[in-house]
mmCIF file of C-alpha atoms in Angstrom:
data_model
loop_
_atom_site.group_PDB
_atom_site.id
_atom_site.type_symbol
_atom_site.label_atom_id
_atom_site.label_comp_id
_atom_site.label_asym_id
_atom_site.label_seq_id
_atom_site.Cartn_x
_atom_site.Cartn_y
_atom_site.Cartn_z
ATOM 1 C CA MET A 1 12.140 13.623 7.398
ATOM 2 C CA GLU A 2 10.173 11.564 9.897
ATOM 3 C CA SER A 3 7.495 9.558 8.104
ATOM 4 C CA LYS A 4 3.855 9.639 9.155
ATOM 5 C CA PHE A 5 3.121 7.066 6.451
ATOM 6 C CA THR A 6 3.156 3.279 6.444
ATOM 7 C CA ASP A 7 2.534 2.230 2.851
ATOM 8 C CA VAL A 8 1.845 4.776 0.116
ATOM 9 C CA ASP A 9 0.856 4.038 -3.472
ATOM 10 C CA ILE A 10 0.686 6.830 -6.090
ATOM 11 C CA THR A 11 -0.427 5.791 -9.571
ATOM 12 C CA LEU A 12 -0.756 7.962 -12.683
ATOM 13 C CA LYS A 13 -2.354 6.612 -15.859
ATOM 14 C CA ALA A 14 -2.558 8.863 -18.903
ATOM 15 C CA ARG A 15 -3.900 7.855 -22.296
ATOM 16 C CA GLY A 16 -4.077 10.255 -25.178
ATOM 17 C CA ASP A 17 -1.526 11.675 -27.573
ATOM 18 C CA GLU A 18 1.092 10.318 -25.175
ATOM 19 C CA PHE A 19 0.745 7.248 -22.968
ATOM 20 C CA ALA A 20 2.062 7.256 -19.400
ATOM 21 C CA PHE A 21 1.938 4.797 -16.519
ATOM 22 C CA VAL A 22 3.820 5.745 -13.344
ATOM 23 C CA LYS A 23 3.479 3.960 -10.000
ATOM 24 C CA ILE A 24 5.378 4.913 -6.857
ATOM 25 C CA PHE A 25 5.225 2.659 -3.827
ATOM 26 C CA TYR A 26 6.742 3.634 -0.463
ATOM 27 C CA SER A 27 7.098 1.230 2.476
ATOM 28 C CA SER A 28 7.993 2.734 5.848
ATOM 29 C CA GLU A 29 8.725 -0.724 7.256
ATOM 30 C CA LYS A 30 11.579 -1.110 4.778
ATOM 31 C CA ASN A 31 12.130 2.656 4.333
ATOM 32 C CA HIS A 32 12.198 1.868 0.639
ATOM 33 C CA CYS A 33 10.562 3.311 -2.456
ATOM 34 C CA THR A 34 10.041 1.764 -5.896
ATOM 35 C CA LEU A 35 9.135 3.357 -9.207
ATOM 36 C CA LYS A 36 7.259 1.227 -11.754
ATOM 37 C CA LEU A 37 7.009 2.484 -15.346
ATOM 38 C CA GLN A 38 5.464 1.319 -18.592
ATOM 39 C CA LYS A 39 6.730 2.852 -21.814
ATOM 40 C CA VAL A 40 3.857 1.779 -24.096
ATOM 41 C CA LEU A 41 0.379 0.439 -23.475
ATOM 42 C CA PHE A 42 0.556 -3.338 -22.884
ATOM 43 C CA GLY A 43 4.367 -3.115 -22.840
ATOM 44 C CA ASP A 44 6.716 -4.538 -20.240
ATOM 45 C CA PHE A 45 6.964 -2.847 -16.875
ATOM 46 C CA GLN A 46 10.272 -1.468 -15.682
ATOM 47 C CA VAL A 47 10.881 -1.260 -11.922
ATOM 48 C CA TYR A 48 13.506 0.960 -10.283
ATOM 49 C CA ASP A 49 14.579 1.792 -6.765
ATOM 50 C CA LEU A 50 13.545 5.394 -6.177
ATOM 51 C CA PRO A 51 15.528 7.368 -3.594
ATOM 52 C CA VAL A 52 13.343 7.910 -0.520
ATOM 53 C CA GLU A 53 14.262 11.597 -0.685
ATOM 54 C CA SER A 54 12.536 11.846 -4.090
ATOM 55 C CA PHE A 55 9.364 10.400 -2.580
ATOM 56 C CA PHE A 56 9.386 12.896 0.297
ATOM 57 C CA GLU A 57 10.020 15.796 -2.118
ATOM 58 C CA LEU A 58 6.869 14.698 -3.935
ATOM 59 C CA VAL A 59 4.963 14.470 -0.621
ATOM 60 C CA LYS A 60 6.111 17.981 0.286
ATOM 61 C CA PHE A 61 4.846 19.254 -3.069
ATOM 62 C CA MET A 62 1.513 17.453 -2.584
ATOM 63 C CA ASP A 63 1.084 18.975 0.887
ATOM 64 C CA ASN A 64 0.667 22.355 -0.831
ATOM 65 C CA CYS A 65 -1.771 21.252 -3.557
ATOM 66 C CA LEU A 66 -5.339 22.522 -3.648
ATOM 67 C CA ILE A 67 -7.990 20.379 -5.303
ATOM 68 C CA PRO A 68 -11.301 22.232 -5.830
ATOM 69 C CA LEU A 69 -14.408 20.897 -7.550
ATOM 70 C CA PRO A 70 -13.500 20.170 -11.190
ATOM 71 C CA GLU A 71 -15.108 21.770 -14.206
ATOM 72 C CA SER A 72 -17.759 19.619 -15.874
ATOM 73 C CA THR A 73 -17.146 17.701 -19.095
ATOM 74 C CA VAL A 74 -19.191 15.290 -21.200
ATOM 75 C CA ALA A 75 -16.359 13.860 -23.328
ATOM 76 C CA LYS A 76 -16.535 10.105 -23.893
ATOM 77 C CA ALA A 77 -13.405 9.619 -26.002
ATOM 78 C CA GLY A 78 -9.980 11.150 -26.329
ATOM 79 C CA THR A 79 -7.396 11.873 -23.682
ATOM 80 C CA GLN A 80 -8.026 10.248 -20.303
ATOM 81 C CA ASN A 81 -6.055 10.722 -17.088
ATOM 82 C CA SER A 82 -6.348 9.189 -13.645
ATOM 83 C CA LEU A 83 -4.354 9.786 -10.499
ATOM 84 C CA GLU A 84 -4.827 7.433 -7.565
ATOM 85 C CA ILE A 85 -3.199 7.957 -4.193
ATOM 86 C CA GLN A 86 -3.441 5.601 -1.248
ATOM 87 C CA SER A 87 -1.853 5.980 2.171
ATOM 88 C CA GLY A 88 -2.782 3.153 4.493
ATOM 89 C CA GLU A 89 -6.591 2.993 4.497
ATOM 90 C CA ASN A 90 -7.011 6.567 3.186
ATOM 91 C CA ALA A 91 -7.334 6.957 -0.570
ATOM 92 C CA MET A 92 -8.286 9.439 -3.254
ATOM 93 C CA SER A 93 -8.915 9.026 -6.941
ATOM 94 C CA LEU A 94 -8.953 11.826 -9.544
ATOM 95 C CA HIS A 95 -10.008 11.365 -13.164
ATOM 96 C CA TRP A 96 -10.162 13.913 -15.956
ATOM 97 C CA ARG A 97 -10.606 14.122 -19.710
ATOM 98 C CA SER A 98 -8.390 16.294 -21.892
ATOM 99 C CA GLU A 99 -4.710 17.004 -21.504
ATOM 100 C CA THR A 100 -5.150 19.442 -18.621
ATOM 101 C CA PRO A 101 -8.007 19.413 -16.101
ATOM 102 C CA GLY A 102 -8.543 23.187 -16.287
ATOM 103 C CA GLU A 103 -7.166 26.167 -14.370
ATOM 104 C CA LYS A 104 -8.909 25.204 -11.112
ATOM 105 C CA TRP A 105 -6.964 21.924 -11.068
ATOM 106 C CA LYS A 106 -3.603 23.451 -11.923
ATOM 107 C CA ASP A 107 -2.029 21.750 -8.884
ATOM 108 C CA VAL A 108 -3.277 18.355 -10.101
ATOM 109 C CA TYR A 109 -1.722 19.019 -13.509
ATOM 110 C CA ALA A 110 1.519 20.126 -11.808
ATOM 111 C CA LEU A 111 1.576 16.852 -9.846
ATOM 112 C CA LYS A 112 1.059 14.919 -13.075
ATOM 113 C CA GLU A 113 3.995 16.812 -14.602
ATOM 114 C CA LYS A 114 6.220 15.993 -11.587
ATOM 115 C CA LEU A 115 5.367 12.302 -11.946
ATOM 116 C CA LEU A 116 6.169 12.461 -15.666
ATOM 117 C CA GLU A 117 9.498 14.154 -14.875
ATOM 118 C CA LEU A 118 10.359 11.215 -12.594
ATOM 119 C CA ARG A 119 9.309 8.794 -15.324
ATOM 120 C CA ASN A 120 11.438 10.538 -17.941
ATOM 121 C CA LYS A 121 14.428 10.523 -15.622
ATOM 122 C CA TYR A 122 14.351 6.712 -15.398
ATOM 123 C CA LEU A 123 12.724 5.582 -18.640
ATOM 124 C CA VAL A 124 15.147 4.312 -21.255
#
């Protein structure tokens, strides 16, 4: 797949019943991808080489995601999730409370699940 990206950073942070930190960084200059994981809050980070094909599979999935206006919430405590994506100078940041962000954001939740699948594949 020919890349239209230079540097891409995808970061998922989830705090609630289960903690998750997943960071994927892709560099087109090196045609290399790394996966950075943290098993527990304030724990050591583990860094792995991620096959470039896995990154582009994720990009292909993201190309089909729809992200409408989220449902409103007033929660101050409990489960918190954030998903930050940066490609060059373009960036987006999504934050939601509760385990799932609601039916309208089902694609966001599916992306979170894909990132957790990658984490679970590498986490020891």
